[in-house]
CSV table of N, CA and C in Angstrom, one decimal:
chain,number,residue,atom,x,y,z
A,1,UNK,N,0.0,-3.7,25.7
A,1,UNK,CA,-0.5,-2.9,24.6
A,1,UNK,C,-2.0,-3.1,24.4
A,2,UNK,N,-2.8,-1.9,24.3
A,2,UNK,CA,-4.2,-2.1,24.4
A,2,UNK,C,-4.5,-2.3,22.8
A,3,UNK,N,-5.4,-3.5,22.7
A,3,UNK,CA,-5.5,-3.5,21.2
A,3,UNK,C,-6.6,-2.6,20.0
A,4,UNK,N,-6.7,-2.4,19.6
A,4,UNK,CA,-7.9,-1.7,18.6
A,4,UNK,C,-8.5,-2.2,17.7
A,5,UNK,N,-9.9,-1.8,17.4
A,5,UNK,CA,-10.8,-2.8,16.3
A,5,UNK,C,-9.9,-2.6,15.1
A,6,UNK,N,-9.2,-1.3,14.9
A,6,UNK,CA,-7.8,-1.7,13.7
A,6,UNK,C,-7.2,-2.1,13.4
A,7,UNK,N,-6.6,-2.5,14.5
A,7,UNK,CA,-5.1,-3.6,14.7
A,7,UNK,C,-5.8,-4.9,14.7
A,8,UNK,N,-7.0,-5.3,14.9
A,8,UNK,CA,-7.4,-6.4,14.6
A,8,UNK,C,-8.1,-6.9,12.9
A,9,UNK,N,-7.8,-6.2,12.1
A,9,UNK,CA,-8.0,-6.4,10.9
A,9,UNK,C,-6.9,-6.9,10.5
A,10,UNK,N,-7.0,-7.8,9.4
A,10,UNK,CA,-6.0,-8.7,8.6
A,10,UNK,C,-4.9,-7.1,7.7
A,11,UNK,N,-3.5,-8.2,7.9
A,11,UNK,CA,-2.6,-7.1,7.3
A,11,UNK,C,-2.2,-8.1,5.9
A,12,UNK,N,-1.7,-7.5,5.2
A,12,UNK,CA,-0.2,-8.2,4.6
A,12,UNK,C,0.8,-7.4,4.8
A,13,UNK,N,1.7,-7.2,5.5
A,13,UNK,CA,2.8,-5.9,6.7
A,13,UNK,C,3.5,-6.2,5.1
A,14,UNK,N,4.0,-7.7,4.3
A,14,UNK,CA,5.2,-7.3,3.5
A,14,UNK,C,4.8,-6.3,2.2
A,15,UNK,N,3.5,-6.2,1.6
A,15,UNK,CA,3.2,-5.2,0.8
A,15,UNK,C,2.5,-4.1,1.1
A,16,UNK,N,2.3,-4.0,2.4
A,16,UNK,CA,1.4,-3.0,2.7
A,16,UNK,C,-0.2,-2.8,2.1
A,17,UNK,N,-0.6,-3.9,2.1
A,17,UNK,CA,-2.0,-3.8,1.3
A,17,UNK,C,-3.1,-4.4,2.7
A,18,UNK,N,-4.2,-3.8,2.8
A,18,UNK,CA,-4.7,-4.6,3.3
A,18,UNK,C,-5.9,-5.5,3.3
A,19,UNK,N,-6.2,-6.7,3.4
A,19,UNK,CA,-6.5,-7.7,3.1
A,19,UNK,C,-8.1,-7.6,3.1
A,20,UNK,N,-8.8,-6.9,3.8
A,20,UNK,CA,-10.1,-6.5,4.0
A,20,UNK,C,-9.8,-5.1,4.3
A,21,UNK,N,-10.8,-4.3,3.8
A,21,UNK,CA,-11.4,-3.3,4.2
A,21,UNK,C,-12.0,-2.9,5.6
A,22,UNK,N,-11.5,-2.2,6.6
A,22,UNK,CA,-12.4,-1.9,7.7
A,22,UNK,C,-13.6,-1.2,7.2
A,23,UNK,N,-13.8,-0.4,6.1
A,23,UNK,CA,-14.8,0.6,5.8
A,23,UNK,C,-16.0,-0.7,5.2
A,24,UNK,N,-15.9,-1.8,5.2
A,24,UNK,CA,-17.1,-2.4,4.9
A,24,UNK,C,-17.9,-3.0,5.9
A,25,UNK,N,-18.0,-3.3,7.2
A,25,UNK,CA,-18.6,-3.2,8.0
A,25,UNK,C,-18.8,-2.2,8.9
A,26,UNK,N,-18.6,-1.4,8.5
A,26,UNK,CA,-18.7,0.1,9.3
A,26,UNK,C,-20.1,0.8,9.1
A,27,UNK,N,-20.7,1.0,10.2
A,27,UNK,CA,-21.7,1.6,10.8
A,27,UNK,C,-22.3,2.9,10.1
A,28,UNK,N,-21.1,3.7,9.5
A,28,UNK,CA,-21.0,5.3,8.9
A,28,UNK,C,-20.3,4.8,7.3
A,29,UNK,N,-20.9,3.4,7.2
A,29,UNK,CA,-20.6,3.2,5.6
A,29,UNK,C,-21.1,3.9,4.6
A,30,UNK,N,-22.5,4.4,4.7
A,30,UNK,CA,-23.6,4.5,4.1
A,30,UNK,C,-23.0,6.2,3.4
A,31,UNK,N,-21.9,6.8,4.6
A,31,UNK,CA,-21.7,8.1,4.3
A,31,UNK,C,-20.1,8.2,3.6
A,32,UNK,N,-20.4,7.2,3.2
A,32,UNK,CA,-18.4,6.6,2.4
A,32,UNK,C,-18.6,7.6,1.2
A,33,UNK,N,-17.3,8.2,0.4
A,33,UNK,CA,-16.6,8.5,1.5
A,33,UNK,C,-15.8,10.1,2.0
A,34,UNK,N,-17.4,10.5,2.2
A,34,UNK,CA,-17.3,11.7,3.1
A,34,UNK,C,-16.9,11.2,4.4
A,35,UNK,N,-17.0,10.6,4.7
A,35,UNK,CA,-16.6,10.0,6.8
A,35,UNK,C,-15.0,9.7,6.7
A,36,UNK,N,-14.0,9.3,5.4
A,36,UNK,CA,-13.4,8.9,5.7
A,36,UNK,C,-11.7,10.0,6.5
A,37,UNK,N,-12.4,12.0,5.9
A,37,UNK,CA,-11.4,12.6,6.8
A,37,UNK,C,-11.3,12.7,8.7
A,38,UNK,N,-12.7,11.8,9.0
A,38,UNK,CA,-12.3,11.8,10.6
A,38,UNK,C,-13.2,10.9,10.6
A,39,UNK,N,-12.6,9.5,9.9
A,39,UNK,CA,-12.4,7.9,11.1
A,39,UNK,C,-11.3,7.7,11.9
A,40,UNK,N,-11.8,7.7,13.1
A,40,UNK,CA,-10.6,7.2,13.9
A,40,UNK,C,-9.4,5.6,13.4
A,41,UNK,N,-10.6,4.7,12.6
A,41,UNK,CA,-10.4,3.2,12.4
A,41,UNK,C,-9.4,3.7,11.1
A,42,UNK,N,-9.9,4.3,10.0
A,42,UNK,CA,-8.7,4.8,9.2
A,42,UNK,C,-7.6,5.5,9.7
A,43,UNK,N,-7.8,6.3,10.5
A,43,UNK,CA,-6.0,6.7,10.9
A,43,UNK,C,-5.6,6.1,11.4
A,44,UNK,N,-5.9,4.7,12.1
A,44,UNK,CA,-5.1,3.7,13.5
A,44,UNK,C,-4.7,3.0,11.9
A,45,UNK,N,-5.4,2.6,11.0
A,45,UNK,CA,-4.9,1.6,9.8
A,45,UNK,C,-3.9,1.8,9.2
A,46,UNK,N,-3.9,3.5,9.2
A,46,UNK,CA,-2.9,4.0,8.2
A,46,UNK,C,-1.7,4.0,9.1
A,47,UNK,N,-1.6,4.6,10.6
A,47,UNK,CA,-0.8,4.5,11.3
A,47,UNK,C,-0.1,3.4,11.4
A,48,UNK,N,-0.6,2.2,12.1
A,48,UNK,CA,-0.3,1.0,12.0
A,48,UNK,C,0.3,0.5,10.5
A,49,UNK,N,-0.3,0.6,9.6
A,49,UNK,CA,0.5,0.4,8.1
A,49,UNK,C,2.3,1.3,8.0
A,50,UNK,N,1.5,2.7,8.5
A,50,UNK,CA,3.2,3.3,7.9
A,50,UNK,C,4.2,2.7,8.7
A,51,UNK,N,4.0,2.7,10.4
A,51,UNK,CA,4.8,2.2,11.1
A,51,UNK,C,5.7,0.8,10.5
A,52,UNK,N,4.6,-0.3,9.8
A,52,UNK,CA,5.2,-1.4,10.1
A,52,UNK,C,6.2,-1.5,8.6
A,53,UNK,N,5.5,-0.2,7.3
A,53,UNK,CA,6.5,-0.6,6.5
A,53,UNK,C,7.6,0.3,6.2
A,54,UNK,N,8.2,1.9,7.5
A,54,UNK,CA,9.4,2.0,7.4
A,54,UNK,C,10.6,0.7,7.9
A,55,UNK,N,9.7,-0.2,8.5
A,55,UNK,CA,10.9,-1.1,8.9
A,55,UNK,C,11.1,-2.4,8.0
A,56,UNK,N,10.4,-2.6,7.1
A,56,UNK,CA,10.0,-3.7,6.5
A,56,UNK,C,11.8,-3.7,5.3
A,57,UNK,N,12.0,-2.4,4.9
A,57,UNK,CA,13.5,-2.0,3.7
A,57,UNK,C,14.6,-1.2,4.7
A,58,UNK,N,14.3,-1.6,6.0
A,58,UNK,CA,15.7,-0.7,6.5
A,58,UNK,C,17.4,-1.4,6.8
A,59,UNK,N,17.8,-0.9,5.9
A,59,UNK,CA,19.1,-1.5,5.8
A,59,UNK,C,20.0,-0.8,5.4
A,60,UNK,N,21.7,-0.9,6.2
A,60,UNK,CA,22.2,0.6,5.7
A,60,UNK,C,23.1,0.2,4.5
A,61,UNK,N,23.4,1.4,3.7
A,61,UNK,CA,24.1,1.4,2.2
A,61,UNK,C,25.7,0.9,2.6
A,62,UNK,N,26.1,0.5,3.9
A,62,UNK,CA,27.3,0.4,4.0
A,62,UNK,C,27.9,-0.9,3.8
C-alpha cells in the first residue's frame, strides 16, 4: 500500500476527529479556505476518515 502525506497524519479512527490539522502546515495555507474545494490532502483525510468509521459501529441487529 503506497502511503500518503494524509495517511500520515495523526488519527483518533474511534471518534473520528482528527488530532492535527493537515491545513496548518500547508504551503496554500495563506489561501484557507478557498483551497480547501480541490486539496487533494483533504479528500485522502476525509476519505481515509469515512472508510475507517463505517466500520468502527458495524454490527448486525440480530
Amino acid at each position: 500500500m503506497k502511503h500518503s502525506r494524509a495517511l500520515n497524519q495523526k488519527f483518533d479512527y474511534e471518534i473520528g476527529y482528527l488530532v492535527q490539522s493537515p491545513c496548518r502546515n500547508c504551503s496554500t495555507y495563506a489561501t484557507f479556505p478557498d483551497c480547501m474545494d480541490r486539496c487533494t490532502v483533504l479528500d485522502r483525510v476525509q476519505n481515509a476518515l469515512s472508510d475507517s468509521l463505517s466500520s468502527v459501529n458495524n454490527y448486525s441487529a440480530a
